[in-house]
CSV table of C-alpha atoms (C1' of nucleotides) in Angstrom, one decimal:
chain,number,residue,atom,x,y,z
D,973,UNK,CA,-34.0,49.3,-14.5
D,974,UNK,CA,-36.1,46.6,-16.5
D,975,UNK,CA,-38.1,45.4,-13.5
D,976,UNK,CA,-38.9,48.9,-13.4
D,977,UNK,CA,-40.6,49.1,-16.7
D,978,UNK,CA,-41.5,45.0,-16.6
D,979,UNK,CA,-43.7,46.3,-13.3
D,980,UNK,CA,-45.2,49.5,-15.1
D,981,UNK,CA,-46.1,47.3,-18.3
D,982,UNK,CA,-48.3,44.8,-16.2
D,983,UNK,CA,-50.3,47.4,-14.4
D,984,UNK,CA,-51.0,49.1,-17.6
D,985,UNK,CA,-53.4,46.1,-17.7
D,986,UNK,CA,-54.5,46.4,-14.7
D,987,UNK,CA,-54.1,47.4,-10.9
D,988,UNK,CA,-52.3,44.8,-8.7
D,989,UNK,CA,-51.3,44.1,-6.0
D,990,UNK,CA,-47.4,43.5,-5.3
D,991,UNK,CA,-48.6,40.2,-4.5
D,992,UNK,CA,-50.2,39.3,-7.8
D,993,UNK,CA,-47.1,41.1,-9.6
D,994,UNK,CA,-44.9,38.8,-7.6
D,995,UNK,CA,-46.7,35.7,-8.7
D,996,UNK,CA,-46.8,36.6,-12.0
D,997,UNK,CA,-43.3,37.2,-12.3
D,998,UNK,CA,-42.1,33.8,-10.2
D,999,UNK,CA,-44.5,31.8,-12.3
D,1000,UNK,CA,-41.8,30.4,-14.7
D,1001,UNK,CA,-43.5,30.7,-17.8
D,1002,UNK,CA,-45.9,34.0,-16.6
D,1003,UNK,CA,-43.0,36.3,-18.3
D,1004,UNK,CA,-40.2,37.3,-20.2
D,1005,UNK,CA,-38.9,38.7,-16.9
D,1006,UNK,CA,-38.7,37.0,-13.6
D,1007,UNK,CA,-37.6,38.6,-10.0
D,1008,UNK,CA,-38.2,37.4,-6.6
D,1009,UNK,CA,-41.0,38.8,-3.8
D,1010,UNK,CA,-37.9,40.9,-2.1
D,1011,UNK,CA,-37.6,42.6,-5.4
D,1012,UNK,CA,-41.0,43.7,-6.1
D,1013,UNK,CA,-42.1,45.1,-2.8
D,1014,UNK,CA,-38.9,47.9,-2.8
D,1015,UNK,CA,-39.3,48.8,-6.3
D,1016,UNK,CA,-43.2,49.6,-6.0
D,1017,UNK,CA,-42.2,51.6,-3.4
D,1018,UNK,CA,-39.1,53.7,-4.9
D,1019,UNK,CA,-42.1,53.7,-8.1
D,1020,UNK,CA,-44.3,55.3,-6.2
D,1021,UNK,CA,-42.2,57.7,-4.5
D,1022,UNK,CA,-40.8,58.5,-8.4
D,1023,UNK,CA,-44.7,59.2,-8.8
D,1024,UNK,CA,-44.5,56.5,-11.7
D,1025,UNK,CA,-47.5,54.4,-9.9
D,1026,UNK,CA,-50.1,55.2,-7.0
D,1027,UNK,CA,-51.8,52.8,-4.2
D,1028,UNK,CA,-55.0,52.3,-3.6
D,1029,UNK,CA,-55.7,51.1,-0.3
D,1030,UNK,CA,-58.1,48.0,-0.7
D,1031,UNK,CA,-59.8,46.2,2.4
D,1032,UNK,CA,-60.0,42.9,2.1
D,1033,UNK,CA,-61.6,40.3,4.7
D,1034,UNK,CA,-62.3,42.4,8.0
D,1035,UNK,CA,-59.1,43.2,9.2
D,1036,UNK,CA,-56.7,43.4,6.1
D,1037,UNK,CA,-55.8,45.7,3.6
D,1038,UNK,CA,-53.4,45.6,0.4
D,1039,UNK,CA,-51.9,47.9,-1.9
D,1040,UNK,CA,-53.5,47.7,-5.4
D,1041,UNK,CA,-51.1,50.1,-7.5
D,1042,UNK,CA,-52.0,51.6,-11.0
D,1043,UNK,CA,-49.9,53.4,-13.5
D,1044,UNK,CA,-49.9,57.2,-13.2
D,1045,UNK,CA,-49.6,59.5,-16.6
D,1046,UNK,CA,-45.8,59.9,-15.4
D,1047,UNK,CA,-45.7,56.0,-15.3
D,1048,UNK,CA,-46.8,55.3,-18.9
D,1049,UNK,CA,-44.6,58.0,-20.3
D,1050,UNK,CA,-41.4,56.5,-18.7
D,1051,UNK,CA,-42.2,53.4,-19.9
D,1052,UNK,CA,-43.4,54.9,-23.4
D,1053,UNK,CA,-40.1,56.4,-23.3
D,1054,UNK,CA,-38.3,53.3,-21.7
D,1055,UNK,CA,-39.5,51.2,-25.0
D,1056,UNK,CA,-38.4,53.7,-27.6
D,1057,UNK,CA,-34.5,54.3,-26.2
D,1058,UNK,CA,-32.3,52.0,-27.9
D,1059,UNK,CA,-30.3,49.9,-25.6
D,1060,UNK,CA,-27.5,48.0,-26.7
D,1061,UNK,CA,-27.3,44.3,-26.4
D,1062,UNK,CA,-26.4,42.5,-22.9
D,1063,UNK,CA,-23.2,41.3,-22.1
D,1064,UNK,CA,-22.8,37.7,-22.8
D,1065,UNK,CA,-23.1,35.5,-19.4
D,1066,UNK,CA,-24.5,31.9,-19.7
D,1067,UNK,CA,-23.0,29.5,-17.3
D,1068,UNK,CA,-23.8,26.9,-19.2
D,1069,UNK,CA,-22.1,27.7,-22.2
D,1070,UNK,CA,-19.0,28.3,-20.4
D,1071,UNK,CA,-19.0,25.1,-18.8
D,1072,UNK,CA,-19.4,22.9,-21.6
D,1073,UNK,CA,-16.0,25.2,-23.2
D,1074,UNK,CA,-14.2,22.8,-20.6
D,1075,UNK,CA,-16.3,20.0,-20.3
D,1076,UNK,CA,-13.8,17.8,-21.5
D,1077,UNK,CA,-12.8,17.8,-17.9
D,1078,UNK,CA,-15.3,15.9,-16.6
D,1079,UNK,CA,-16.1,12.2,-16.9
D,1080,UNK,CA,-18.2,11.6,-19.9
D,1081,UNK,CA,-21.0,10.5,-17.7
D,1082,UNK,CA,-21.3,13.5,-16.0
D,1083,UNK,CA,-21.0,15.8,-19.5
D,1084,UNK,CA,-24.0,13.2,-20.8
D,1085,UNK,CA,-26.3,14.2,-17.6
D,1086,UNK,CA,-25.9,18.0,-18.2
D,1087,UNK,CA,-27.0,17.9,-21.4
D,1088,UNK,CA,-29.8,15.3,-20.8
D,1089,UNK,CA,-31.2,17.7,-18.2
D,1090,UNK,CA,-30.4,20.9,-20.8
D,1091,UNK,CA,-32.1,18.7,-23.4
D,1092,UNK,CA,-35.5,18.0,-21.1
D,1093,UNK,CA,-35.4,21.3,-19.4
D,1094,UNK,CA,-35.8,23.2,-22.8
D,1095,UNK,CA,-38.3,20.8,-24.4
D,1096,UNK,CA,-40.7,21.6,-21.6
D,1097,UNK,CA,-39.8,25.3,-22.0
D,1098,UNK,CA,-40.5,25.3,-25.9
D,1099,UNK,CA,-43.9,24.0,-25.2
D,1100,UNK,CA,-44.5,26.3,-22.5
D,1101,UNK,CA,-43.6,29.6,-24.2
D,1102,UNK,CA,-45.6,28.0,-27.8
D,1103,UNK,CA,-48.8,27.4,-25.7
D,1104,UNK,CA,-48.1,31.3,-24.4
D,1105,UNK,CA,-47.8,32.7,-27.7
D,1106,UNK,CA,-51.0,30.4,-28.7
D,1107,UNK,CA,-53.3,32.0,-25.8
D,1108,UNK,CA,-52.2,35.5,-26.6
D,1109,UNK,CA,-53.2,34.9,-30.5
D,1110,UNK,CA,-55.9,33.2,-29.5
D,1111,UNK,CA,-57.1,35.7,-26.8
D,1112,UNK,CA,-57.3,33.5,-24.1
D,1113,UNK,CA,-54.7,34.9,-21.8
D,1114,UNK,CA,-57.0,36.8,-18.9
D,1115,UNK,CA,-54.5,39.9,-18.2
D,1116,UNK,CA,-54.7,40.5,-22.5
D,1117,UNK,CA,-58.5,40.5,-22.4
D,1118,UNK,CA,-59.0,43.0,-19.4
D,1119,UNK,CA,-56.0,44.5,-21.4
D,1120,UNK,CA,-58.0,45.2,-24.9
D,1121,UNK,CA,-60.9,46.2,-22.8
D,1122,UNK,CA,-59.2,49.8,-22.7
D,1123,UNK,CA,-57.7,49.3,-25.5
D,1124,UNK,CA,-59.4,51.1,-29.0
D,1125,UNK,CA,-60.4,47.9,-31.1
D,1126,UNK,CA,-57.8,49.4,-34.3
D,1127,UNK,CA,-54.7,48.7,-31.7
D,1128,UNK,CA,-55.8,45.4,-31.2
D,1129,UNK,CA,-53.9,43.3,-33.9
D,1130,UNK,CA,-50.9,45.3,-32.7
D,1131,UNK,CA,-51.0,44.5,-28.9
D,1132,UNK,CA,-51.7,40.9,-29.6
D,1133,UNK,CA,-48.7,40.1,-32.4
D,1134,UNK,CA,-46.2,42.1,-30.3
D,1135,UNK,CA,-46.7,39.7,-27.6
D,1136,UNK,CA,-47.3,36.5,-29.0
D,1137,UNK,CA,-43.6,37.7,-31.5
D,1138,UNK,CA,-42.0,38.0,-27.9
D,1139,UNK,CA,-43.1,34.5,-26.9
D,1140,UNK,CA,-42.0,32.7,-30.3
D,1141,UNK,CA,-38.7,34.1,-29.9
D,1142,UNK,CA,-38.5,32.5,-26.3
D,1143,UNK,CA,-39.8,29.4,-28.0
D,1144,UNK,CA,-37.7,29.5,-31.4
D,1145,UNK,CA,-34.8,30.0,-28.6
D,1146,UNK,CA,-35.8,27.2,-26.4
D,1147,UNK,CA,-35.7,24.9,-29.5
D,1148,UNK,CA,-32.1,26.3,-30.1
D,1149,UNK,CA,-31.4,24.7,-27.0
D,1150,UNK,CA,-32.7,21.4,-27.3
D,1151,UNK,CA,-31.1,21.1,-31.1
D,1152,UNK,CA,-27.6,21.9,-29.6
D,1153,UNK,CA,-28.3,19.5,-26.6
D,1154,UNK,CA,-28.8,16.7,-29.0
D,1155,UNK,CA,-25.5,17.4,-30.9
D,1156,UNK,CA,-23.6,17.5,-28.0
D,1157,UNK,CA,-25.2,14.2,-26.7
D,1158,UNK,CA,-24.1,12.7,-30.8
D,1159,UNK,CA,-20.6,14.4,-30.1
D,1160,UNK,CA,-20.5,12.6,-26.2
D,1161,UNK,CA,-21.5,8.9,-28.2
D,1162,UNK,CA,-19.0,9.5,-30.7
D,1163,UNK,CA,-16.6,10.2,-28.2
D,1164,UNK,CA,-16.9,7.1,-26.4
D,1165,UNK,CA,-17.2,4.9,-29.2
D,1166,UNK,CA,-14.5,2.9,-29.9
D,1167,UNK,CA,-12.0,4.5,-32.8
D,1168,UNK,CA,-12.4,2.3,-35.7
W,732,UNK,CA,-19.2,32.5,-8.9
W,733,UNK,CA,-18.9,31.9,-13.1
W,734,UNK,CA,-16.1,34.4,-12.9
W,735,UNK,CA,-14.4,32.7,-10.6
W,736,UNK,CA,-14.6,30.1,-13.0
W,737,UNK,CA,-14.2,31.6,-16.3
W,738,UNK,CA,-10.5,32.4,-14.9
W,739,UNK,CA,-9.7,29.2,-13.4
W,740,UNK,CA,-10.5,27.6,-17.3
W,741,UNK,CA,-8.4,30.2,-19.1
W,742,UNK,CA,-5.8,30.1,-17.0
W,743,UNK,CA,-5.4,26.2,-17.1
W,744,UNK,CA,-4.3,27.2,-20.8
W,745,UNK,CA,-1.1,28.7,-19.8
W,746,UNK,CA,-0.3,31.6,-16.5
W,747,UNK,CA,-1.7,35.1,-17.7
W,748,UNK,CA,-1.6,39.2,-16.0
W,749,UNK,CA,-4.9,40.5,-15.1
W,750,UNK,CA,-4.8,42.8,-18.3
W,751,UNK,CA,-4.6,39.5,-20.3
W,752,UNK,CA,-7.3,37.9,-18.7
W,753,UNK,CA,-9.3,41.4,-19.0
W,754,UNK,CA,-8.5,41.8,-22.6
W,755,UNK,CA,-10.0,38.8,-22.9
W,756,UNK,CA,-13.3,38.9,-21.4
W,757,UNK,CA,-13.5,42.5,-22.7
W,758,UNK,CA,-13.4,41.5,-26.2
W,759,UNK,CA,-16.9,40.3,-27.1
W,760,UNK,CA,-15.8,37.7,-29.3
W,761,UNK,CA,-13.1,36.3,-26.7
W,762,UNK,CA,-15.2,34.3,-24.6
W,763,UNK,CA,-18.3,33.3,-23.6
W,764,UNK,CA,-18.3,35.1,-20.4
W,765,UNK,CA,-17.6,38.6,-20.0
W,766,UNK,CA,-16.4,40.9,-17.3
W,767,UNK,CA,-14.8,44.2,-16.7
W,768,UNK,CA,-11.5,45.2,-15.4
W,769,UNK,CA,-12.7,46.3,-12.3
W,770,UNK,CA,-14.3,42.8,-11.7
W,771,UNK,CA,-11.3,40.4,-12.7
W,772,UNK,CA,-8.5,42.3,-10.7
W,773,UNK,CA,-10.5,41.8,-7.1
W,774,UNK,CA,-11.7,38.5,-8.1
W,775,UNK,CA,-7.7,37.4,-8.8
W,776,UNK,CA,-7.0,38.5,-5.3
W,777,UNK,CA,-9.7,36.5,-3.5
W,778,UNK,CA,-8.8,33.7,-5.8
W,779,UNK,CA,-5.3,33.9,-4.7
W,780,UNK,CA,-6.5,34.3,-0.8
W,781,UNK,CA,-8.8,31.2,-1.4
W,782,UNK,CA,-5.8,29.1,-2.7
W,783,UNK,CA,-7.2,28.3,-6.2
W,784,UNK,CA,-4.0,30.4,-8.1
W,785,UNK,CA,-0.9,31.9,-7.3
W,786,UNK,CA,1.0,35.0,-8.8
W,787,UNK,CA,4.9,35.1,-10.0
W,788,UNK,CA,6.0,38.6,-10.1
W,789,UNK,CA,7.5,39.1,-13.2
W,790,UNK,CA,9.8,41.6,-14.0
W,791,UNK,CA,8.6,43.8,-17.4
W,792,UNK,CA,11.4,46.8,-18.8
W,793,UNK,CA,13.3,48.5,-16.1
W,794,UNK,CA,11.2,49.4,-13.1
W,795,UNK,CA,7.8,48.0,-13.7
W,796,UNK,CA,6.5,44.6,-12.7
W,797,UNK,CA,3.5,42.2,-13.3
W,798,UNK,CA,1.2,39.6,-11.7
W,799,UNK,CA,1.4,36.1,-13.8
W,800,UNK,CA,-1.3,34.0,-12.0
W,801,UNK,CA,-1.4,29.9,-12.5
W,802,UNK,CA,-4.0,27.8,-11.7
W,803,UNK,CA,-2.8,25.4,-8.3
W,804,UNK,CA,-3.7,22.0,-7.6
W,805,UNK,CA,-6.4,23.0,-5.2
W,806,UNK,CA,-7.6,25.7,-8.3
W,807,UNK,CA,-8.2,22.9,-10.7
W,808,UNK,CA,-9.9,20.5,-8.3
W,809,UNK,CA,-12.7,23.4,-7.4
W,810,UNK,CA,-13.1,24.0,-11.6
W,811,UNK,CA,-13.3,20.1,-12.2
W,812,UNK,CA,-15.5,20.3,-9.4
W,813,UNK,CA,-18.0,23.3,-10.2
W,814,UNK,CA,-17.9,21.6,-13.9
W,815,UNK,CA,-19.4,18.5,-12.6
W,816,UNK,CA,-22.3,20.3,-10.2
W,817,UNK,CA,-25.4,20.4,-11.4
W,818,UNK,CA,-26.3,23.7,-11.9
W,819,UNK,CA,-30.5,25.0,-12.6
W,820,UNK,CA,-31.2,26.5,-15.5
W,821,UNK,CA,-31.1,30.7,-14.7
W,822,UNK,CA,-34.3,32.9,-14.3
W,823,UNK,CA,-35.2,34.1,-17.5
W,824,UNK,CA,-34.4,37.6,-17.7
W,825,UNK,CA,-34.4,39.5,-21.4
W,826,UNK,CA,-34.9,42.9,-21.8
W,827,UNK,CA,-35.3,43.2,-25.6
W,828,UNK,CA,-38.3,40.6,-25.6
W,829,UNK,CA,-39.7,42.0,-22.6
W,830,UNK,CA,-39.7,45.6,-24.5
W,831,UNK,CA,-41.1,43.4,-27.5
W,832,UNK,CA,-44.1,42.4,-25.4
W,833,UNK,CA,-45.4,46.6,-25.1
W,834,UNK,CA,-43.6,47.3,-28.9
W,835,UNK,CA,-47.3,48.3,-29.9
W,836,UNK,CA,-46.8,51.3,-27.5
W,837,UNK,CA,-43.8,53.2,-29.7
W,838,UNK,CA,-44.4,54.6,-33.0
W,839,UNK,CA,-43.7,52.2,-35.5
W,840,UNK,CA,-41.1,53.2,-36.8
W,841,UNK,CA,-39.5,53.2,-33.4
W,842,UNK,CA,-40.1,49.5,-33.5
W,843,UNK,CA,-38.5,48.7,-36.8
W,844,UNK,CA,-35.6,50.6,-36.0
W,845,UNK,CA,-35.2,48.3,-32.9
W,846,UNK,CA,-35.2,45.4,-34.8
W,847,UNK,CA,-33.0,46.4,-37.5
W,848,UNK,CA,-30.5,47.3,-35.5
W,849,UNK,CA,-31.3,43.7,-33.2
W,850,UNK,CA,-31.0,42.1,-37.1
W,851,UNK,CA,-27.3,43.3,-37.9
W,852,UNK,CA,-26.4,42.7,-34.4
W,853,UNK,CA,-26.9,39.1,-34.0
W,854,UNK,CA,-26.1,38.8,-37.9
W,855,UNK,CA,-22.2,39.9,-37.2
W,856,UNK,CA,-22.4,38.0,-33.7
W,857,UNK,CA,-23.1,34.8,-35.4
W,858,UNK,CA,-20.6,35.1,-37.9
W,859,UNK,CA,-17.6,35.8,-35.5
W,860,UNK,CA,-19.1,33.3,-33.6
W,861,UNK,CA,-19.3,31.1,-36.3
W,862,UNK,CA,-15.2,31.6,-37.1
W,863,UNK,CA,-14.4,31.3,-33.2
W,864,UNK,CA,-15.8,27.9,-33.5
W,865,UNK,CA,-13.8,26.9,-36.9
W,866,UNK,CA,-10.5,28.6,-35.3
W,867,UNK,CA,-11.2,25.9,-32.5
W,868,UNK,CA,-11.8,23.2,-34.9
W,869,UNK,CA,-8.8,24.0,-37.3
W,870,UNK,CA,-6.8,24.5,-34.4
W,871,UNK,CA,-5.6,28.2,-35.5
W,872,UNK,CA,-6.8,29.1,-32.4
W,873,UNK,CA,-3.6,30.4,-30.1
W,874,UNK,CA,-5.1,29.8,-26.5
W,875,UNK,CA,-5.9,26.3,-27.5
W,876,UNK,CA,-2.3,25.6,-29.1
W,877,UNK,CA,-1.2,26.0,-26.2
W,878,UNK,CA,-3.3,24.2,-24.1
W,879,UNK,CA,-2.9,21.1,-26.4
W,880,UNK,CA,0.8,21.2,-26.0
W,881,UNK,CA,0.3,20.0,-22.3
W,882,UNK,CA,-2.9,18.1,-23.1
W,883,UNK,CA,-2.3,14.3,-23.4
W,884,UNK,CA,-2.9,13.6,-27.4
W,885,UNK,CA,-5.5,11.6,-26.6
W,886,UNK,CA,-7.9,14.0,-25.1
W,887,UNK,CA,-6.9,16.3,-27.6
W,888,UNK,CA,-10.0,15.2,-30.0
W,889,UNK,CA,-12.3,16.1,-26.8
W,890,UNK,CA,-10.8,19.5,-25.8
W,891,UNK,CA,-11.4,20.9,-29.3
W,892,UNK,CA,-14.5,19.4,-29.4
W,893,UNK,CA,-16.3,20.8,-26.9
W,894,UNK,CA,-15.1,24.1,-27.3
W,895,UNK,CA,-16.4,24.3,-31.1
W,896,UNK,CA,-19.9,22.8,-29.5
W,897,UNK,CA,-19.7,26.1,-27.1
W,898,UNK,CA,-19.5,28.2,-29.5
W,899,UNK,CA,-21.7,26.5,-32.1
W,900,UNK,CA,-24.1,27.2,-29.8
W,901,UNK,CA,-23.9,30.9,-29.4
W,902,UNK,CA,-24.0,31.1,-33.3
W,903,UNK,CA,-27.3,29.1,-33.3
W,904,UNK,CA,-28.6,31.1,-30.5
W,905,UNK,CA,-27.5,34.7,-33.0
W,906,UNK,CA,-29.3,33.0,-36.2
W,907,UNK,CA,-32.6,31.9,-34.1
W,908,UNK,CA,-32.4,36.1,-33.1
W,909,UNK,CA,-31.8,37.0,-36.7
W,910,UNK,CA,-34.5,34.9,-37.8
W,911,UNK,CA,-36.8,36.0,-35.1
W,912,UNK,CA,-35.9,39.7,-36.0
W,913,UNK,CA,-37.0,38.9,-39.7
W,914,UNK,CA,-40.6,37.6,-38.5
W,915,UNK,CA,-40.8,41.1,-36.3
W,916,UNK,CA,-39.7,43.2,-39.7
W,917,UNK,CA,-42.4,41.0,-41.5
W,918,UNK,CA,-45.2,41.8,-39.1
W,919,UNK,CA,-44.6,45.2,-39.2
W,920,UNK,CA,-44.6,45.9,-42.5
W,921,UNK,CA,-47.8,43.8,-42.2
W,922,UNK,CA,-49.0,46.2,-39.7
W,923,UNK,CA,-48.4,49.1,-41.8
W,924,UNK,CA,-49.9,47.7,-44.9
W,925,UNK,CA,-53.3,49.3,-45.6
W,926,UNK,CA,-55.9,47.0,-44.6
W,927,UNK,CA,-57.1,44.9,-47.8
F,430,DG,C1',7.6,63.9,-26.9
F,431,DT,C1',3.4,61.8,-27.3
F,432,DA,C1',0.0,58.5,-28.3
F,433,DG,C1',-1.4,53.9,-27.6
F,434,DT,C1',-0.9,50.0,-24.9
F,435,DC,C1',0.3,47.4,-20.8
F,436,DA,C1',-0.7,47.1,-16.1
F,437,DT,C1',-3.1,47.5,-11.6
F,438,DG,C1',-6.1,49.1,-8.9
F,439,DT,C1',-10.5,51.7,-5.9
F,440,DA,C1',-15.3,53.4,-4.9
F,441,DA,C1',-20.1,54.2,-5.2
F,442,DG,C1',-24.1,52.3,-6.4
F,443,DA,C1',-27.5,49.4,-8.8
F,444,DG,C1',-29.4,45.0,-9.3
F,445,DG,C1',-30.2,40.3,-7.8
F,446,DT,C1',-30.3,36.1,-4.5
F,447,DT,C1',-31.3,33.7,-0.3
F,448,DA,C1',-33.2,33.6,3.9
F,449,DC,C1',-35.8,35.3,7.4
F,450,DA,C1',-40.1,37.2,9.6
F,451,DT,C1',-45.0,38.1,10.4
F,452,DG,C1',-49.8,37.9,10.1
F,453,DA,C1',-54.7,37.6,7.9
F,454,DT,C1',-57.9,35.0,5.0
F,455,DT,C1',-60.1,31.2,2.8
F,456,DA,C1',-61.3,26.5,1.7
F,457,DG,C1',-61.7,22.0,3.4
Z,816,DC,C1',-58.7,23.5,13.3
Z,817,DT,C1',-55.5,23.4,9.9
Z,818,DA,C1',-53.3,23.9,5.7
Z,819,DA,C1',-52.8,26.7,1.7
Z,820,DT,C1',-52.9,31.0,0.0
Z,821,DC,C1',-52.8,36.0,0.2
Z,822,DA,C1',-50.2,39.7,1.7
Z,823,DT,C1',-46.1,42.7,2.9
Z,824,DG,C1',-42.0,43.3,4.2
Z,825,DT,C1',-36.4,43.3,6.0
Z,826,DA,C1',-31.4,42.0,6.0
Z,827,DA,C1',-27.2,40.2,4.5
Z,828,DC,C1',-24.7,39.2,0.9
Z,829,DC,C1',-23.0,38.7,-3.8
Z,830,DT,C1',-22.5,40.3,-8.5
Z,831,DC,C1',-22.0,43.7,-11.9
Z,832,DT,C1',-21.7,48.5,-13.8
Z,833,DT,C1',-19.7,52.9,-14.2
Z,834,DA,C1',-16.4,56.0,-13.3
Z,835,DC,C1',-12.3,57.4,-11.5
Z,836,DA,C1',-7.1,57.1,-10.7
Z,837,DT,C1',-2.3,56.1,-11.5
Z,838,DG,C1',1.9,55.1,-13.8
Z,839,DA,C1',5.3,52.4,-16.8
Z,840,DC,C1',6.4,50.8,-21.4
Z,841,DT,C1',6.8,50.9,-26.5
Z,842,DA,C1',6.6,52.4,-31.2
Z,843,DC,C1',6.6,56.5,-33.9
DNA sequence: GTAGTCATGTAAGAGGTTACATGATTAG
DNA sequence: CTAATCATGTAACCTCTTACATGACTAC
């Protein structure tokens, strides 16, 4: 259901195209939520059929059209409504966690290259999600400025913290990641080193 | 596939029933995977098609009988093996920060109430998983008892280890969300406060 | 006896992945 | 003309969720 109300809350920016919502969610940093092409195109359609958006058919070039959808009223109330239910927390499932409960079972080598490429993989990622949190404070993000263009100017502080909050807590957990990495890379040397 | 997995590892701690292995996914504390009864019961079977374990039947009382399923040769070689593979990191895909990115839309009060509730969540998470990771460390820990009995003494050090890092982890992950839930509280009480 | 636990399953459906398939438009 | 991008889809498959279904065993 979240790609649902993940599609309904970027068209409340503006109309798109499923092609532009695909690229926005398979751009790694773009979002909080990703989902392949084959994802996006059945959803707008079982969306518009629920009457939650509507298409606009656009030309484009001489021969071509595409969809641009927007968000009906219906649309915005589910999704008002979608943000207000409480939901209880996800199931724990990270792979990654599970494996390193048996990583003893691999040579230490091996153990050390996971968590090297844990280790580098969330550095980047920390700095990604920081610099998104920085352009939404900073107002630089595009979709946020066509955003507060039909936004009334009092909501404004609002819009902007509640996004930039969701990106530090992506960041503060990216960091998370790369801290534990580098304890489990102290653990692997101390393992190895001789007793003494 | 973790599933797969996740069963092979506990069950190289000693044979288990389906209901055991169940129990102990169900539990939120028990592991760091999770799964319903309806997915571990299938799963067994195609593991016990594919070769990777193989059931006793064990008599229990007069009539009734159950499945006690042990890891084979063929079962440890694909864990070893899937512990070894590098694996990417997964597609991000949170629905609590993605409902924090439109929190401006819900009455405010809404919005604290989410992260209240998000606060004493990932506060008692972090504490069970906080003792999870000292019952692995002081070895109180019943699974791992028994795993050490037919663990080498050697690798011993190593076993516990890494599965006090696992869960060490999970803790850190609940306190960045408690801390992150703090900051949201913060901002909107800020919010609220009369502009000054 | 009866409630709680032990024990094993099935079925329908939602959500997600990977791969395939096609064609127009635009920038160089 | 050619490569990259824009654009829209389908199909097979796997994973996970929710709900249903059944019955034996054990402690009270």
């Amino acid at each position: 259901m979240a790609l649902r109300y993940a599609i309904l809350g970027i068209l409340t920016a503006r109309p798109m195209s499923g092609y532009e919502i695909a690229k926005y969610f398979e751009d790694p940093m773009g979002f909080v939520w990703s989902a392949p092409q084959s994802q996006i195109y059945p959803e707008l359609h079982r969306m518009e059929k629920d009457g939650l958006i509507e298409a606009e058919v656009v030309k484009r070039g001489s021969r071509a059209t595409k969809r641009r959808y927007s968000v009906t009223g219906s649309g915005e109330d589910a999704l008002r409504r979608w943000l207000a239910d409480p939901a209880p927390a996800p199931p724990e499932r990270d792979a990654f966690r599970l494996r390193t409960v048996y990583m003893d079972m691999v040579p230490i080598d091996v153990a050390r290259k996971h968590f090297e490429v844990h280790l580098e993989y969330y550095e980047r990622r920390a700095e990604q999600w920081r610099e998104r949190a920085a352009s939404f404070r900073e107002r630089r993000s595009e979709l946020l400025i066509e955003r507060l263009r039909h936004t009334p100017a009092d909501r404004h502080t609002a819009v902007v913290a509640f996004k930039a909050l969701a990106f530090d807590g992506q960041a503060a957990r990216a960091d998370v990641e790369v801290a534990w990495a580098r304890e489990a890379l102290a653990l692997i040397d101390e393992l190895e080193a001789p007793a003494g």
